[in-house]
CSV table of C-alpha atoms and ligand atoms in Angstrom, one decimal:
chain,number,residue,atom,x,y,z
A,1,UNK,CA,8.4,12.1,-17.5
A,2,UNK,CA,6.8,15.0,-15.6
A,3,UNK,CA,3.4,15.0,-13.9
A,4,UNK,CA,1.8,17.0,-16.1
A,5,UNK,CA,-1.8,18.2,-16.3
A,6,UNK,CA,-3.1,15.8,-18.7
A,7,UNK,CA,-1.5,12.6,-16.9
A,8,UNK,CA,-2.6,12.9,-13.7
A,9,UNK,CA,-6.4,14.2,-15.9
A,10,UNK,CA,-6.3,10.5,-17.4
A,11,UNK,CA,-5.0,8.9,-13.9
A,12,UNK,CA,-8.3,10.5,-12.3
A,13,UNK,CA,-10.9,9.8,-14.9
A,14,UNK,CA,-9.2,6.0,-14.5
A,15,UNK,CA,-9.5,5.7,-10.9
A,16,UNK,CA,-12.9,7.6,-10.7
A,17,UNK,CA,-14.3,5.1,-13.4
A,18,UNK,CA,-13.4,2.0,-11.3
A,19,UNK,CA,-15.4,3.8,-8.1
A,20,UNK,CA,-12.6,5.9,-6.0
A,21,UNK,CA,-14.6,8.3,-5.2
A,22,UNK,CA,-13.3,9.5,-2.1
A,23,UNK,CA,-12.1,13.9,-2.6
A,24,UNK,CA,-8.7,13.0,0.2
A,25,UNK,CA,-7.6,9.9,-1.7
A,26,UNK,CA,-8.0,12.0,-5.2
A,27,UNK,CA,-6.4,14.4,-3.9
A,28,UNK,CA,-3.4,12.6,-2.5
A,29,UNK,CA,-3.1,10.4,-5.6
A,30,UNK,CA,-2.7,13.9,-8.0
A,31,UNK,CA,-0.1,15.0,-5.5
A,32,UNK,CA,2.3,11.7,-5.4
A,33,UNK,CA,3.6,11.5,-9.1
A,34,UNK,CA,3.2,8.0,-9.5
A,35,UNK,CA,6.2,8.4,-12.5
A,36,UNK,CA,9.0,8.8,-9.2
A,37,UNK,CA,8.3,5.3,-8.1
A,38,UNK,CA,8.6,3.4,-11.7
A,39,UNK,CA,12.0,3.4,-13.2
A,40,UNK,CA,13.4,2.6,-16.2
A,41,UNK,CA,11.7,1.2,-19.4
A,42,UNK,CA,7.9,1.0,-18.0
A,43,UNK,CA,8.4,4.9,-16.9
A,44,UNK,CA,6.6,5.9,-19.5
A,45,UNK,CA,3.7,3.7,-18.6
A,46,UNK,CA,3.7,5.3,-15.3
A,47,UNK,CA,0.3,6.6,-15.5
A,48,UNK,CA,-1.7,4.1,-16.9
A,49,UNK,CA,-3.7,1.9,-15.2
A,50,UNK,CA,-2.2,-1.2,-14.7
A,51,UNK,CA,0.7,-2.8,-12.4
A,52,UNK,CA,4.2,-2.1,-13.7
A,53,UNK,CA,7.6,-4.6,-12.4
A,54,UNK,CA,10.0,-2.9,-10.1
A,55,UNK,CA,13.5,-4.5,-8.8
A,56,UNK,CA,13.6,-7.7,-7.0
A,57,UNK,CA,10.8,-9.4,-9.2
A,58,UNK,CA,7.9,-7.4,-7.5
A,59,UNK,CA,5.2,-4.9,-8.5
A,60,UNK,CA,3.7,-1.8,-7.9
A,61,UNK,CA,0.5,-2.2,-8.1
A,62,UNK,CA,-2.4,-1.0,-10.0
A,63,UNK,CA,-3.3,3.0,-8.9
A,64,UNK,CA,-6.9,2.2,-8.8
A,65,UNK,CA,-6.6,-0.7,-6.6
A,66,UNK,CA,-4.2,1.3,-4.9
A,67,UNK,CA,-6.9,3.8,-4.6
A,68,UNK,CA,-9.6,1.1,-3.7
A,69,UNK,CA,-7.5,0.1,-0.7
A,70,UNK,CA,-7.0,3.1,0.7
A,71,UNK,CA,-10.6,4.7,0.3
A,72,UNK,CA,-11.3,1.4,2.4
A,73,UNK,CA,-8.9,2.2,4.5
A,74,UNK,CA,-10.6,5.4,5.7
A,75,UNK,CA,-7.3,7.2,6.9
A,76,UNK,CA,-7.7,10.0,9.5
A,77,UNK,CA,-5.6,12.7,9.8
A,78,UNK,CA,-4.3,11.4,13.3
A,79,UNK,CA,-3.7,8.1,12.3
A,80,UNK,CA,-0.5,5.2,12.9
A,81,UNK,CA,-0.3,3.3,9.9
A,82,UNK,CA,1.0,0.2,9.2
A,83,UNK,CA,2.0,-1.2,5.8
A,84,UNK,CA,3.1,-4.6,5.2
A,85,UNK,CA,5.0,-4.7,1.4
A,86,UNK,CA,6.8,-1.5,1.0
A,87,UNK,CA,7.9,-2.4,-2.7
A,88,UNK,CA,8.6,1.4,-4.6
A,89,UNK,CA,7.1,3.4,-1.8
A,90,UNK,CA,4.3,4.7,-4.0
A,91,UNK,CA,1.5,3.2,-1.6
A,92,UNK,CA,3.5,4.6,1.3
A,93,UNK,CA,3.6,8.0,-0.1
A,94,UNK,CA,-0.1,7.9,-0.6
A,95,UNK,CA,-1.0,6.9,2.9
A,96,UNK,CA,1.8,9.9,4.3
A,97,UNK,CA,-0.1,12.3,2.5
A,98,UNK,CA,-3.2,11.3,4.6
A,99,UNK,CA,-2.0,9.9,7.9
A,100,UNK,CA,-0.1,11.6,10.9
A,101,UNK,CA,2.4,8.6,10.3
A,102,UNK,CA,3.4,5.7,8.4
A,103,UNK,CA,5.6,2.8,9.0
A,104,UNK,CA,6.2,0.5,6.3
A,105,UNK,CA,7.7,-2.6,6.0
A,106,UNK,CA,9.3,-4.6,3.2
A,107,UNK,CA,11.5,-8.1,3.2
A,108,UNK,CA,13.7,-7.1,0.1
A,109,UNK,CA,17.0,-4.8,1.7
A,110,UNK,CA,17.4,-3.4,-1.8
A,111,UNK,CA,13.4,-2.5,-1.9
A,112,UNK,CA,13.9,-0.9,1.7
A,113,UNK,CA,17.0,0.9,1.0
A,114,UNK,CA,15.4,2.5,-2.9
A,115,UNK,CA,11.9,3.5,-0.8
A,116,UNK,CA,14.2,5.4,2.0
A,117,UNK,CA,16.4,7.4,-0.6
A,118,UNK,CA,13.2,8.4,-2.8
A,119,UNK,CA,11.5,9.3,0.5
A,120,UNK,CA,14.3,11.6,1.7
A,121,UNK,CA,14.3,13.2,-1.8
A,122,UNK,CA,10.8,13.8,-2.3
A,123,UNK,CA,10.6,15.0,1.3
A,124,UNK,CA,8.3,12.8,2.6
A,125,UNK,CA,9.4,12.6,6.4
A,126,UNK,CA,6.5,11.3,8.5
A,127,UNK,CA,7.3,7.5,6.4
A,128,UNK,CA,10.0,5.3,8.3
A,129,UNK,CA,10.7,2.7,6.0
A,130,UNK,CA,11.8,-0.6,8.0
A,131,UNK,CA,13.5,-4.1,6.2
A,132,UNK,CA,12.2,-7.3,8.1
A,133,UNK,CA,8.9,-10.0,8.3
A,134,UNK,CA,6.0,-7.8,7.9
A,135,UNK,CA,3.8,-10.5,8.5
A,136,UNK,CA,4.8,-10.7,12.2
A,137,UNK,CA,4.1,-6.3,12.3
A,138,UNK,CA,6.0,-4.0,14.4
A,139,UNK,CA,5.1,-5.1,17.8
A,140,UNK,CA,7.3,-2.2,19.0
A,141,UNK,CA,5.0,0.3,17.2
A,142,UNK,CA,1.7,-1.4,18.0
A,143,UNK,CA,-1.4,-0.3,18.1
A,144,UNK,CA,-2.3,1.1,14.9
A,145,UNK,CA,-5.0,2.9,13.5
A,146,UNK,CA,-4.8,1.3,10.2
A,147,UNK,CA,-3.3,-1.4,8.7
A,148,UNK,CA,-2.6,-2.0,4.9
A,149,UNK,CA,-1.1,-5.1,3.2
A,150,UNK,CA,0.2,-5.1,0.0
A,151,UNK,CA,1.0,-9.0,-0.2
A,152,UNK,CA,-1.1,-11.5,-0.3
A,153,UNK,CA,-1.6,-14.3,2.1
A,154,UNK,CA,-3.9,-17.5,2.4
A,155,UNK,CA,-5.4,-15.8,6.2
A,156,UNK,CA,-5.3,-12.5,7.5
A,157,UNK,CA,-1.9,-12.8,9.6
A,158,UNK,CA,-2.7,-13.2,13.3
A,159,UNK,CA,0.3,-10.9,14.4
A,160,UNK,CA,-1.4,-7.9,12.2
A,161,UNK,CA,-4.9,-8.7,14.2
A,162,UNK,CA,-3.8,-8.2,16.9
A,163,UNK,CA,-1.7,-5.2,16.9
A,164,UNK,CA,-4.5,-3.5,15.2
A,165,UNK,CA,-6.3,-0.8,18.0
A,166,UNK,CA,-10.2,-1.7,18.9
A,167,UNK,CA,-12.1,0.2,16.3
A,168,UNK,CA,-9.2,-0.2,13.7
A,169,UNK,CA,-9.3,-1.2,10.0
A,170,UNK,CA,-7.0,-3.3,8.1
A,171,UNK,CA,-7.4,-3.7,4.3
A,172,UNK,CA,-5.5,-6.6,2.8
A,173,UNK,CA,-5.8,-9.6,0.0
A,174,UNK,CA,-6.1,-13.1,1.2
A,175,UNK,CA,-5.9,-16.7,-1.1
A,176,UNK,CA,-3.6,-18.5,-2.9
A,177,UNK,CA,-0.8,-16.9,-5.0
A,178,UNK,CA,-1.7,-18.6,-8.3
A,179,UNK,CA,-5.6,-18.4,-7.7
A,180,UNK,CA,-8.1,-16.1,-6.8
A,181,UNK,CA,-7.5,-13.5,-4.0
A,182,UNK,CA,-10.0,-11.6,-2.9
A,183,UNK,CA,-9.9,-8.2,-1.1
A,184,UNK,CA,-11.0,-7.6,2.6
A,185,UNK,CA,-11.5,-5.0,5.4
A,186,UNK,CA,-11.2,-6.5,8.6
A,187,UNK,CA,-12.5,-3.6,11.8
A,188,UNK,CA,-11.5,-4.9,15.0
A,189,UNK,CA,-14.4,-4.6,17.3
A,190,UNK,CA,-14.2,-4.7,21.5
A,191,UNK,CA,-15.1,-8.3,21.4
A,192,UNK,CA,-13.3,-9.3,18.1
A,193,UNK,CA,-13.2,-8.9,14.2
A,194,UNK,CA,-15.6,-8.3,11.7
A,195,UNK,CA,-14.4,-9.3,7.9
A,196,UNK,CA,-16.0,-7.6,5.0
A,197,UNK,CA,-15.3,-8.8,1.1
A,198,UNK,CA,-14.7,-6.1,-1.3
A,199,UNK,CA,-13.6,-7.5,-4.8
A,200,UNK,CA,-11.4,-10.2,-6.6
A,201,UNK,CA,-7.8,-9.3,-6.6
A,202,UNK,CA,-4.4,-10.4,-7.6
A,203,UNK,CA,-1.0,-9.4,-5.5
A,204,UNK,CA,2.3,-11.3,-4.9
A,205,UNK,CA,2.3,-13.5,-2.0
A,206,UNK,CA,3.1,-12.9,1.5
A,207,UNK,CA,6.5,-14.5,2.3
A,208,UNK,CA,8.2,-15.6,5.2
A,209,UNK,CA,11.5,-14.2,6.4
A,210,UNK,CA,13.6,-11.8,5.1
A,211,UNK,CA,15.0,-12.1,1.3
A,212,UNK,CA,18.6,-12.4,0.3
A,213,UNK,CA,18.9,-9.8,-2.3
B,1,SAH,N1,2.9,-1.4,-1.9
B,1,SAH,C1,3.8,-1.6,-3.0
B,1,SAH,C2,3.5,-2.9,-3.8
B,1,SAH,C3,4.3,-3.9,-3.2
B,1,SAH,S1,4.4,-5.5,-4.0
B,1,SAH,C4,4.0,-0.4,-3.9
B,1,SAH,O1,3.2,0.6,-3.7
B,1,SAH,O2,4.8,-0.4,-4.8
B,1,SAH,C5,4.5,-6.5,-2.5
B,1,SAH,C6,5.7,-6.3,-1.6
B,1,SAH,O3,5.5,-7.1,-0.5
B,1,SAH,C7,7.0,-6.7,-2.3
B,1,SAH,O4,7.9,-5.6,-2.3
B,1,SAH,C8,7.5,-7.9,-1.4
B,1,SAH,O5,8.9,-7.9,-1.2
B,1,SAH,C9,6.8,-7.5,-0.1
B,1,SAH,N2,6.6,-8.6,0.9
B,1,SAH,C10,6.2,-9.9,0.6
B,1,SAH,N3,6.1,-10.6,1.8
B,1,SAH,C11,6.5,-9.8,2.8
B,1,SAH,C12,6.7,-9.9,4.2
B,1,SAH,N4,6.4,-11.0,4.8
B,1,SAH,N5,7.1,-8.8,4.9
B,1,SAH,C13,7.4,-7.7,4.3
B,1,SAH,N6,7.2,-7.5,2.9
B,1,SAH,C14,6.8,-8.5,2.2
């Protein structure tokens, strides 16, 4: 399916109506055709609102939490960012049209290897797309600007604190898997972290090590 005028009309008026109301973030979400990163049967359901099942028994999620997360996010133009949960690459593509540079990480080889392809043809070449334990970060990256996690763990992992720069945001969901989660922006301030709740969500859980696809 092609990104025509009147799906990416209906993908707005959806994310606008559930408050992403930041011009960038509209922007970048009519640019990235949300259709490239869903295959098969659920294509067609591309661009509704609602989180579709990619390989390896993950999602993509939802474009207007997508679009929550990353007005919280408050990328700048300069900006390192770090996500955690790669999956199709569509949050990825988002943040690249909006930072200087995105690293993103996934556990799934197969996830890691899809994302890289799709990147190289789209043409998206400020994403490097990296297979390992996201929860630890990238120490050999760190600092970052902005960190984004797409997985959901019961505390904000202390690895991804602490590689975040002094003024930095992360956005990410924290609980238990089967229960409630609940969105939060964490800024790191000189003398430590201040945690703001935004709203009740529900990803797939943070897991440890790499998976044996
Ligand atoms: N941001 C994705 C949605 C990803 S779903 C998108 O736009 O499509 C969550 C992803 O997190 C899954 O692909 C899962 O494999 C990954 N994940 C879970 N635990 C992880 C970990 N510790 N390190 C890296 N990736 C992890």
């Amino acid at each position: 399916m092609s990104f025509d005028a009147e799906a990416k009309m209906q993908l707005v008026f959806a994310l606008r109506s559930q408050g992403v109301r930041d011009a960038r973030v509209l922007q970048a979400m009519e640019t990235v055709d949300r259709g490239a990163f869903v295959r098969g049967l659920f294509s067609e359901r591309a661009y509704e609102d609602m989180p579709l099942p990619i390989a390896c028994g993950q999602t993509i999620s939802q474009p207007s939490v997508v679009g929550l997360m990353t007005q919280a996010l408050n990328v700048q133009p300069r900006d390192k960012v770090l996500e955690v949960g790669c999956g199709s690459g569509y949050q990825a593509a988002i943040l690249a049209q909006l930072a200087r540079r995105v690293y993103t990480v996934d556990r799934h080889p197969r996830l890691v290897r899809e994302a890289r392809d799709l990147f190289a043809r789209l043409d998206i070449s400020n994403v490097t797309v990296i297979a390992g334990d996201g929860s630890r970060g990238l120490p050999d990256q760190a600092p970052f600007d902005r960190i984004l996690v797409t997985a959901a763990a019961e505390d904000p992992p202390g690895p991804l604190l602490a590689q975040l720069k002094i003024g930095g945001i992360m956005v990410l969901p924290v609980g238990q898997s089967d229960a409630v989660q609940h969105l939060i922006k964490v800024t790191r301030t000189d003398d430590g972290h201040e945690y703001e709740e935004l709203r009740a969500v529900r990803f797939v859980p943070l897991l440890e090590g790499m998976a044996r696809d």
